[in-house]
Short mmCIF file of C-alpha atoms and ligand atoms in Angstrom, two decimals:
data_model
loop_
_atom_site.label_atom_id
_atom_site.label_comp_id
_atom_site.label_asym_id
_atom_site.label_seq_id
_atom_site.Cartn_x
_atom_site.Cartn_y
_atom_site.Cartn_z
CA MET A 6 -30.15 223.83 -69.14
CA PHE A 7 -32.09 220.88 -67.78
CA ASP A 8 -31.13 217.22 -67.78
CA LEU A 9 -34.65 216.25 -68.80
CA ILE A 10 -37.85 218.08 -69.78
CA VAL A 11 -41.23 216.34 -69.79
CA LYS A 12 -43.10 218.53 -72.27
CA GLY A 13 -46.73 219.54 -72.47
CA GLY A 14 -48.30 216.91 -70.23
CA THR A 15 -51.58 217.34 -68.35
CA LEU A 16 -51.10 217.22 -64.58
CA PRO A 17 -53.70 215.51 -62.33
CA ASP A 18 -55.14 218.94 -61.38
CA GLY A 19 -55.76 219.77 -65.07
CA ARG A 20 -52.86 222.19 -65.61
CA VAL A 21 -50.83 221.74 -68.78
CA ALA A 22 -47.14 222.20 -68.03
CA ASP A 23 -43.53 221.46 -68.90
CA ILE A 24 -41.55 219.84 -66.10
CA GLY A 25 -37.83 220.61 -66.01
CA ILE A 26 -35.55 218.21 -64.13
CA LYS A 27 -31.99 218.76 -62.89
CA GLY A 28 -30.24 215.80 -61.27
CA ASP A 29 -32.71 213.99 -59.05
CA ARG A 30 -34.98 217.02 -58.40
CA ILE A 31 -37.75 218.85 -60.23
CA ALA A 32 -36.33 222.30 -60.96
CA ALA A 33 -39.26 223.99 -62.75
CA VAL A 34 -42.93 223.44 -63.56
CA GLU A 35 -44.14 226.08 -66.02
CA PRO A 36 -46.62 226.40 -68.90
CA ARG A 37 -43.70 226.63 -71.32
CA LEU A 38 -40.01 226.09 -70.61
CA GLU A 39 -37.74 227.68 -73.21
CA ALA A 40 -34.51 225.93 -72.31
CA GLU A 41 -32.12 223.29 -73.55
CA ALA A 42 -32.36 219.79 -72.16
CA GLY A 43 -30.26 216.64 -72.38
CA GLU A 44 -33.44 214.68 -73.09
CA VAL A 45 -37.04 215.60 -73.88
CA ILE A 46 -40.13 213.43 -73.36
CA ASP A 47 -43.10 214.63 -75.42
CA ALA A 48 -46.14 214.19 -73.17
CA ALA A 49 -48.57 216.43 -75.09
CA GLY A 50 -52.11 215.14 -74.58
CA ASP A 51 -50.98 212.61 -71.97
CA LEU A 52 -51.41 212.54 -68.20
CA VAL A 53 -48.29 213.21 -66.14
CA SER A 54 -48.70 212.12 -62.55
CA PRO A 55 -46.45 211.83 -59.53
CA PRO A 56 -45.58 208.14 -59.06
CA PHE A 57 -48.01 205.60 -57.70
CA VAL A 58 -47.78 204.83 -53.99
CA ASP A 59 -48.70 201.44 -52.50
CA PRO A 60 -49.22 202.05 -48.77
CA HIS A 61 -49.80 198.38 -47.87
CA PHE A 62 -47.96 195.40 -49.34
CA HIS A 63 -46.30 192.10 -48.35
CA MET A 64 -43.09 191.91 -50.34
CA ASP A 65 -41.72 188.92 -48.44
CA ALA A 66 -44.64 186.82 -49.74
CA THR A 67 -45.01 188.19 -53.26
CA LEU A 68 -44.71 185.99 -56.37
CA SER A 69 -44.84 182.83 -54.22
CA TYR A 70 -48.24 181.68 -55.54
CA GLY A 71 -48.41 177.89 -55.56
CA LEU A 72 -45.48 177.43 -53.13
CA PRO A 73 -45.85 174.86 -51.67
CA ARG A 74 -49.55 174.65 -52.68
CA VAL A 75 -52.49 176.98 -53.39
CA ASN A 76 -55.05 178.33 -50.90
CA ALA A 77 -57.99 175.97 -51.45
CA SER A 78 -60.62 177.71 -49.28
CA GLY A 79 -59.60 181.24 -50.28
CA THR A 80 -59.79 182.44 -46.68
CA LEU A 81 -57.45 184.70 -44.73
CA LEU A 82 -56.91 181.95 -42.16
CA GLU A 83 -55.87 179.28 -44.68
CA GLY A 84 -53.58 181.91 -46.24
CA ILE A 85 -51.88 182.46 -42.87
CA GLY A 86 -51.50 178.68 -42.42
CA LEU A 87 -50.07 178.30 -45.92
CA TRP A 88 -47.63 181.15 -45.34
CA GLY A 89 -46.47 179.27 -42.21
CA GLU A 90 -45.65 176.23 -44.40
CA LEU A 91 -43.80 178.42 -46.88
CA LYS A 92 -41.74 180.11 -44.15
CA GLU A 93 -40.32 176.68 -43.20
CA ILE A 94 -38.79 176.19 -46.65
CA MET A 95 -37.88 179.67 -47.85
CA THR A 96 -34.34 180.92 -48.39
CA LEU A 97 -32.69 184.34 -48.24
CA GLU A 98 -31.83 184.16 -51.94
CA GLY A 99 -35.36 183.09 -52.93
CA LEU A 100 -36.91 185.92 -50.93
CA LYS A 101 -34.62 188.51 -52.50
CA GLU A 102 -35.08 187.16 -56.02
CA ARG A 103 -38.89 187.30 -55.80
CA ALA A 104 -38.91 190.77 -54.24
CA LEU A 105 -36.51 192.19 -56.83
CA ALA A 106 -38.58 190.66 -59.66
CA TYR A 107 -41.66 192.32 -58.17
CA CYS A 108 -39.82 195.67 -57.97
CA ASP A 109 -39.11 195.38 -61.72
CA TRP A 110 -42.87 195.07 -62.27
CA ALA A 111 -43.51 198.00 -59.93
CA ALA A 112 -40.96 200.26 -61.68
CA SER A 113 -42.49 199.43 -65.06
CA MET A 114 -45.92 200.52 -63.74
CA GLY A 115 -44.70 203.79 -62.19
CA LEU A 116 -45.15 202.40 -58.67
CA LEU A 117 -42.16 203.96 -56.94
CA HIS A 118 -43.15 204.11 -53.27
CA ILE A 119 -44.10 200.97 -51.37
CA ARG A 120 -44.80 200.39 -47.67
CA SER A 121 -44.33 196.66 -47.14
CA HIS A 122 -45.07 194.66 -44.03
CA VAL A 123 -42.45 192.02 -43.28
CA ASP A 124 -43.14 189.02 -41.08
CA THR A 125 -41.19 189.04 -37.81
CA CYS A 126 -42.48 185.66 -36.55
CA ASP A 127 -39.38 183.76 -37.54
CA ASP A 128 -36.47 183.39 -35.15
CA ARG A 129 -34.01 183.64 -38.05
CA LEU A 130 -35.64 186.89 -39.28
CA LEU A 131 -34.80 185.78 -42.80
CA GLY A 132 -37.55 187.88 -44.37
CA VAL A 133 -36.42 190.97 -42.47
CA GLN A 134 -32.81 190.45 -43.55
CA ALA A 135 -33.87 189.93 -47.18
CA MET A 136 -36.19 192.96 -47.29
CA LEU A 137 -33.54 195.23 -45.73
CA GLU A 138 -31.14 194.16 -48.48
CA VAL A 139 -33.83 194.71 -51.13
CA ARG A 140 -34.62 198.16 -49.67
CA GLU A 141 -30.96 199.12 -50.28
CA ALA A 142 -30.81 197.51 -53.73
CA VAL A 143 -33.88 199.32 -55.11
CA LYS A 144 -33.13 202.68 -53.47
CA PRO A 145 -32.06 204.31 -56.78
CA TYR A 146 -35.63 203.88 -58.12
CA ILE A 147 -38.06 202.68 -55.42
CA ASP A 148 -38.49 203.96 -51.86
CA LEU A 149 -39.38 200.94 -49.77
CA GLN A 150 -40.66 201.44 -46.22
CA LEU A 151 -40.71 198.34 -44.01
CA VAL A 152 -43.20 197.53 -41.26
CA ALA A 153 -42.29 194.98 -38.55
CA PHE A 154 -45.28 192.66 -38.79
CA PRO A 155 -45.74 189.83 -36.26
CA GLN A 156 -48.01 187.77 -38.54
CA ASP A 157 -48.81 185.09 -35.93
CA GLY A 158 -49.67 187.61 -33.20
CA VAL A 159 -47.14 189.55 -31.14
CA PHE A 160 -48.40 187.80 -27.96
CA ARG A 161 -49.84 184.61 -29.48
CA ASP A 162 -46.46 183.65 -30.90
CA PRO A 163 -44.05 183.12 -27.99
CA THR A 164 -40.99 184.80 -29.55
CA ALA A 165 -42.75 187.41 -31.69
CA TRP A 166 -42.30 190.35 -29.32
CA ASP A 167 -38.54 189.92 -29.06
CA ASN A 168 -38.22 189.32 -32.79
CA THR A 169 -40.28 192.42 -33.60
CA VAL A 170 -38.03 194.54 -31.37
CA ARG A 171 -34.96 192.96 -33.03
CA ALA A 172 -36.35 193.79 -36.48
CA LEU A 173 -36.74 197.45 -35.44
CA ASP A 174 -33.17 197.41 -34.12
CA MET A 175 -32.05 196.12 -37.53
CA GLY A 176 -33.57 199.20 -39.21
CA VAL A 177 -37.20 198.38 -39.98
CA ASP A 178 -39.11 201.68 -40.21
CA VAL A 179 -42.61 201.15 -38.79
CA VAL A 180 -44.27 199.16 -35.95
CA GLY A 181 -46.95 196.68 -37.13
CA GLY A 182 -49.32 194.22 -35.50
CA ILE A 183 -52.40 192.04 -35.91
CA PRO A 184 -54.67 192.41 -32.85
CA HIS A 185 -57.61 190.41 -34.28
CA PHE A 186 -55.34 187.35 -34.56
CA GLU A 187 -54.44 187.32 -30.84
CA ARG A 188 -56.27 184.69 -28.78
CA THR A 189 -58.92 186.98 -27.27
CA MET A 190 -60.29 190.48 -27.77
CA ALA A 191 -58.60 191.46 -24.49
CA GLU A 192 -55.21 190.16 -25.69
CA GLY A 193 -55.73 191.97 -28.99
CA ALA A 194 -56.42 195.25 -27.19
CA ARG A 195 -53.36 194.67 -24.97
CA SER A 196 -51.23 194.15 -28.10
CA VAL A 197 -52.46 197.45 -29.58
CA THR A 198 -51.42 199.26 -26.39
CA ALA A 199 -48.01 197.57 -26.23
CA LEU A 200 -47.23 198.19 -29.91
CA CYS A 201 -48.32 201.84 -29.75
CA GLU A 202 -46.10 202.31 -26.68
CA LEU A 203 -43.20 200.73 -28.59
CA ALA A 204 -43.78 203.14 -31.50
CA ALA A 205 -43.99 206.14 -29.17
CA GLU A 206 -40.79 205.17 -27.32
CA ARG A 207 -38.88 204.87 -30.59
CA GLY A 208 -40.48 207.84 -32.36
CA LEU A 209 -41.75 205.57 -35.15
CA PRO A 210 -45.06 205.40 -37.04
CA VAL A 211 -47.46 202.55 -36.23
CA ASP A 212 -49.49 200.69 -38.87
CA LEU A 213 -51.59 197.79 -37.59
CA HIS A 214 -53.53 195.18 -39.54
CA CYS A 215 -56.67 196.01 -37.62
CA ASP A 216 -59.99 194.17 -37.48
CA GLU A 217 -59.40 192.26 -40.73
CA THR A 218 -62.45 190.13 -40.09
CA ASP A 219 -66.21 190.09 -40.72
CA ASP A 220 -66.83 190.08 -36.96
CA PRO A 221 -68.81 193.27 -36.20
CA MET A 222 -67.55 193.08 -32.61
CA SER A 223 -63.87 193.25 -33.60
CA ARG A 224 -63.16 196.76 -32.39
CA HIS A 225 -59.43 197.15 -32.07
CA VAL A 226 -59.50 200.34 -34.13
CA GLU A 227 -61.20 201.95 -31.14
CA THR A 228 -58.21 201.05 -28.95
CA LEU A 229 -55.81 202.19 -31.66
CA ALA A 230 -57.56 205.57 -31.77
CA MET A 231 -57.41 205.93 -28.01
CA GLU A 232 -53.73 204.95 -27.76
CA ALA A 233 -52.74 207.16 -30.69
CA GLN A 234 -54.26 210.08 -28.84
CA ARG A 235 -52.85 209.16 -25.42
CA LEU A 236 -49.32 208.68 -26.76
CA GLY A 237 -49.19 211.62 -29.17
CA LEU A 238 -49.11 209.45 -32.31
CA GLN A 239 -51.58 211.65 -34.21
CA GLY A 240 -50.73 211.76 -37.90
CA ARG A 241 -48.49 208.68 -37.76
CA ALA A 242 -50.94 205.94 -36.75
CA VAL A 243 -52.69 203.85 -39.40
CA GLY A 244 -55.41 201.21 -39.23
CA SER A 245 -54.97 198.86 -42.20
CA HIS A 246 -57.93 196.87 -43.58
CA LEU A 247 -60.61 197.77 -40.96
CA THR A 248 -62.95 195.31 -42.69
CA SER A 249 -65.05 194.70 -39.57
CA MET A 250 -66.33 198.29 -39.99
CA HIS A 251 -68.29 196.99 -42.97
CA SER A 252 -70.33 194.80 -40.61
CA MET A 253 -70.47 197.01 -37.52
CA ASP A 254 -73.66 198.42 -36.07
CA ASN A 255 -74.37 201.85 -37.60
CA TYR A 256 -74.92 203.55 -34.26
CA TYR A 257 -71.53 202.34 -33.02
CA VAL A 258 -69.83 203.59 -36.22
CA SER A 259 -71.37 207.03 -35.66
CA LYS A 260 -69.39 207.16 -32.42
CA LEU A 261 -66.24 205.52 -33.81
CA LEU A 262 -65.61 207.79 -36.81
CA PRO A 263 -65.27 211.00 -34.74
CA LEU A 264 -62.92 209.13 -32.35
CA MET A 265 -60.70 208.15 -35.28
CA ALA A 266 -60.73 211.71 -36.64
CA GLU A 267 -59.91 213.17 -33.24
CA ALA A 268 -56.97 210.74 -32.90
CA GLY A 269 -55.53 211.70 -36.30
CA LEU A 270 -55.75 208.10 -37.57
CA ALA A 271 -55.53 207.23 -41.24
CA ALA A 272 -57.14 204.20 -42.89
CA ILE A 273 -55.78 201.84 -45.53
CA PRO A 274 -58.39 199.56 -47.11
CA ASN A 275 -57.11 196.97 -49.58
CA PRO A 276 -60.01 196.63 -52.03
CA LEU A 277 -58.82 193.67 -54.13
CA ILE A 278 -58.00 191.56 -51.11
CA ASN A 279 -60.90 192.67 -48.91
CA ILE A 280 -63.46 191.87 -51.60
CA VAL A 281 -61.93 188.45 -52.22
CA LEU A 282 -61.15 187.28 -48.65
CA GLN A 283 -64.07 188.66 -46.64
CA GLY A 284 -67.58 187.27 -46.61
CA ARG A 285 -66.28 183.73 -47.17
CA HIS A 286 -68.29 182.43 -44.21
CA ASP A 287 -71.53 184.04 -45.45
CA SER A 288 -74.25 182.48 -47.56
CA PHE A 289 -76.44 185.23 -49.08
CA PRO A 290 -76.50 188.17 -48.85
CA LYS A 291 -72.71 187.99 -48.89
CA ARG A 292 -70.84 190.85 -47.26
CA ARG A 293 -68.35 192.76 -49.38
CA GLY A 294 -65.95 193.34 -46.50
CA MET A 295 -64.43 196.67 -47.50
CA THR A 296 -64.40 199.38 -44.87
CA ARG A 297 -66.57 202.52 -45.08
CA VAL A 298 -64.42 204.60 -47.41
CA LYS A 299 -66.83 207.45 -48.19
CA GLU A 300 -67.88 207.82 -44.56
CA LEU A 301 -64.25 207.90 -43.35
CA ARG A 302 -63.37 210.55 -45.93
CA ALA A 303 -66.44 212.60 -45.05
CA MET A 304 -65.10 212.79 -41.47
CA GLY A 305 -61.77 214.11 -42.77
CA ILE A 306 -59.95 210.83 -42.05
CA PRO A 307 -57.24 210.28 -44.70
CA VAL A 308 -57.79 207.08 -46.70
CA ALA A 309 -55.30 205.38 -49.03
CA PHE A 310 -55.89 202.25 -51.09
CA GLY A 311 -53.32 199.45 -50.73
CA GLN A 312 -52.60 196.48 -52.94
CA ASP A 313 -51.69 194.09 -50.09
CA CYS A 314 -50.88 191.01 -52.20
CA VAL A 315 -49.69 189.90 -55.62
CA LEU A 316 -49.51 186.16 -56.41
CA ASP A 317 -49.12 184.91 -52.85
CA PRO A 318 -50.91 182.65 -50.31
CA TRP A 319 -53.78 185.16 -50.02
CA TYR A 320 -54.29 186.34 -53.58
CA SER A 321 -53.88 184.43 -56.83
CA LEU A 322 -53.77 187.49 -59.14
CA GLY A 323 -52.25 191.00 -59.06
CA THR A 324 -50.17 193.08 -61.46
CA ALA A 325 -48.37 195.87 -59.52
CA ASP A 326 -50.82 198.27 -61.16
CA MET A 327 -52.22 200.61 -58.49
CA LEU A 328 -54.91 201.64 -60.99
CA ASP A 329 -56.35 198.10 -60.71
CA VAL A 330 -56.53 198.68 -56.96
CA ALA A 331 -58.19 202.09 -57.28
CA PHE A 332 -60.57 200.74 -59.95
CA MET A 333 -61.79 198.00 -57.62
CA GLY A 334 -61.97 200.47 -54.71
CA LEU A 335 -64.06 202.86 -56.80
CA HIS A 336 -66.55 200.10 -57.60
CA VAL A 337 -66.83 198.53 -54.16
CA ALA A 338 -67.13 201.93 -52.44
CA GLN A 339 -69.47 203.16 -55.23
CA MET A 340 -67.38 206.31 -55.70
CA THR A 341 -68.72 207.22 -59.14
CA HIS A 342 -69.18 211.01 -58.91
CA PRO A 343 -66.42 212.74 -60.91
CA GLU A 344 -64.95 214.22 -57.72
CA GLU A 345 -65.03 210.82 -56.04
CA MET A 346 -63.31 209.20 -59.01
CA ARG A 347 -60.57 211.82 -58.88
CA ALA A 348 -60.27 211.09 -55.14
CA CYS A 349 -59.75 207.40 -55.97
CA PHE A 350 -56.80 208.37 -58.18
CA SER A 351 -55.41 210.50 -55.35
CA MET A 352 -55.81 207.57 -52.94
CA VAL A 353 -53.12 205.70 -54.90
CA THR A 354 -50.96 208.79 -55.45
CA GLU A 355 -51.00 212.04 -53.44
CA GLU A 356 -53.31 211.10 -50.57
CA SER A 357 -51.49 207.80 -50.19
CA ALA A 358 -48.15 209.66 -50.01
CA LYS A 359 -49.49 211.73 -47.12
CA VAL A 360 -50.81 208.66 -45.28
CA ILE A 361 -47.38 207.01 -45.24
CA GLY A 362 -45.56 210.28 -44.51
CA LEU A 363 -43.55 210.73 -47.73
CA GLU A 364 -41.46 213.86 -48.03
CA GLY A 365 -40.52 215.59 -51.29
CA TYR A 366 -43.32 213.86 -53.17
CA GLY A 367 -45.25 215.64 -55.92
CA LEU A 368 -44.92 217.62 -59.11
CA ALA A 369 -43.50 220.89 -57.80
CA PRO A 370 -40.06 222.50 -57.86
CA GLY A 371 -37.87 220.94 -55.16
CA CYS A 372 -39.70 217.59 -55.16
CA ALA A 373 -37.96 214.36 -56.13
CA ALA A 374 -37.87 214.00 -59.93
CA SER A 375 -40.10 210.93 -60.03
CA LEU A 376 -43.15 210.80 -62.27
CA VAL A 377 -45.12 208.68 -64.67
CA VAL A 378 -46.52 209.53 -68.13
CA LEU A 379 -49.77 207.67 -68.81
CA ASP A 380 -51.58 207.03 -72.09
CA ALA A 381 -54.70 208.80 -70.78
CA ALA A 382 -56.06 212.34 -70.84
CA ASP A 383 -56.83 212.73 -67.14
CA PRO A 384 -57.05 210.79 -63.84
CA VAL A 385 -60.59 209.52 -64.44
CA ASP A 386 -59.70 208.21 -67.89
CA ALA A 387 -56.60 206.62 -66.36
CA LEU A 388 -58.85 204.73 -63.95
CA ARG A 389 -61.17 203.67 -66.76
CA LEU A 390 -58.40 202.51 -69.11
CA ARG A 391 -55.62 201.44 -66.72
CA PRO A 392 -53.39 202.40 -69.64
CA ALA A 393 -49.77 201.96 -70.67
CA ARG A 394 -47.08 203.82 -68.71
CA LEU A 395 -45.45 205.55 -71.65
CA ALA A 396 -42.51 206.66 -69.51
CA VAL A 397 -41.50 206.29 -65.87
CA VAL A 398 -38.94 208.67 -64.37
CA ALA A 399 -37.40 207.72 -61.02
CA LYS A 400 -35.16 210.22 -59.22
CA GLY A 401 -34.29 211.94 -62.49
CA LYS A 402 -33.64 208.82 -64.59
CA VAL A 403 -35.97 207.30 -67.20
CA VAL A 404 -36.36 203.76 -65.85
CA ALA A 405 -39.16 202.35 -68.01
CA ARG A 406 -40.96 202.96 -71.30
CA SER A 407 -43.96 201.23 -72.85
CA PRO A 408 -45.64 201.65 -76.25
CA ARG A 409 -49.21 202.89 -76.61
CA ALA A 410 -51.79 200.14 -76.82
CA ASP A 411 -53.44 201.36 -80.04
CA ALA A 412 -55.21 198.64 -82.02
CA ALA A 413 -54.95 198.56 -85.82
CA LEU A 414 -58.44 198.29 -87.35
CA SER A 415 -59.60 196.83 -90.66
CA LEU A 416 -63.19 198.05 -90.85
CA LEU A 417 -64.69 199.40 -94.03
CA GLY A 418 -65.23 203.17 -93.79
CA ARG A 419 -63.81 203.40 -90.25
CA PRO A 420 -60.45 204.77 -88.99
CA GLY A 421 -57.36 202.63 -89.38
CA SER A 422 -56.59 202.49 -85.67
CA VAL A 423 -58.29 203.01 -82.34
CA ARG A 424 -57.14 204.25 -78.94
CA ARG A 425 -60.00 204.02 -76.46
CA ARG A 426 -59.68 207.56 -75.06
CA ARG A 427 -62.91 209.20 -73.84
CA PRO A 428 -64.35 211.19 -76.76
CA VAL A 429 -64.47 214.96 -76.51
CA PRO A 430 -68.20 215.91 -76.53
CA GLY A 431 -69.29 216.85 -80.04
CA ARG A 432 -72.74 216.68 -81.60
CA ALA A 433 -75.68 215.76 -79.34
ZN1 ZN B 8 -51.67 193.06 -45.18
#
């Protein structure tokens, strides 16, 4: 007897299976489960995936677009300035309300794991307080990891170091930073060292906004790799963004990639944001600003795609759909081979889960009973369609359902409805 069976779905690896759930755990994954269940979801012909994972987000800023004004230049730097204005006027209740509204969107899209940076450059630590409360509130359906993020520079802002330490004391999970925003390259490198030492002392992961610039000489990822190795942080150190790698000298990159691999670093590009914020100081040709995804992966460096922003001072769009993120990543990185497209799907699901160190994630007995049923036949078609989430199960409970997006047709001699699935090859 199961509490819930998801019947006949196609898993991302192509297997067709029934998934039996007891309580908040997956109890069985078999071609055919002959057992009673409290509830059955018919997923025949549909893709059943483990939940989407966003490894890089800013939940304290989300859904604030237009408060108190919009970003006129569209640059990262104006976004940071605008966020500074917003911080002056925000309230604990407002922060929580926006974050919880975003988590509703996320749950509806099957996005059930989020690593969010939270600004620690605020002596009141209002954002930290709010996000800790939100982390508790959404625990039944979303696992929220928090990164202590000194947005204005852990050294550049006079109280940021103490506030970052305080945020960790309050229960924030990961050490963050922004070395390219410190006053000089030397200060940036010093901040990488100090933050990695802080992570090592506390046994925490470290995830730095690193080299989010078009400056080919911004090379803090090199210091991050060295410190990760020196301090034994292999496997729990992440460089987020790494956009300067797009512009770096090719010879230098040929030295850098093996250093990153040796240090066990992972990379988190944020395709929607990188493509929209970088290259703003260029005329033509205009740089695309996303890091070297294929080259990183070829070196065995884990890469996960992050969403970064939804309706905030840096980005005026966004939907909580990680397939939008992977779709943009696929295009900008030109990952069009079938294996590369499947990798893009994994970079917002399984590979992303590994990058942020999730345990009990996946579609196997013993894993958390969280999954999403998509109106698509397989991961590549899911990327192409970015389809409806027919059902979302979080920790054993059905938390969202959506109808299929079939269109009714009135065309003489043609079918009465259409669902834009990829056709099965027939006549040549
Ligand atoms: Zn970010």
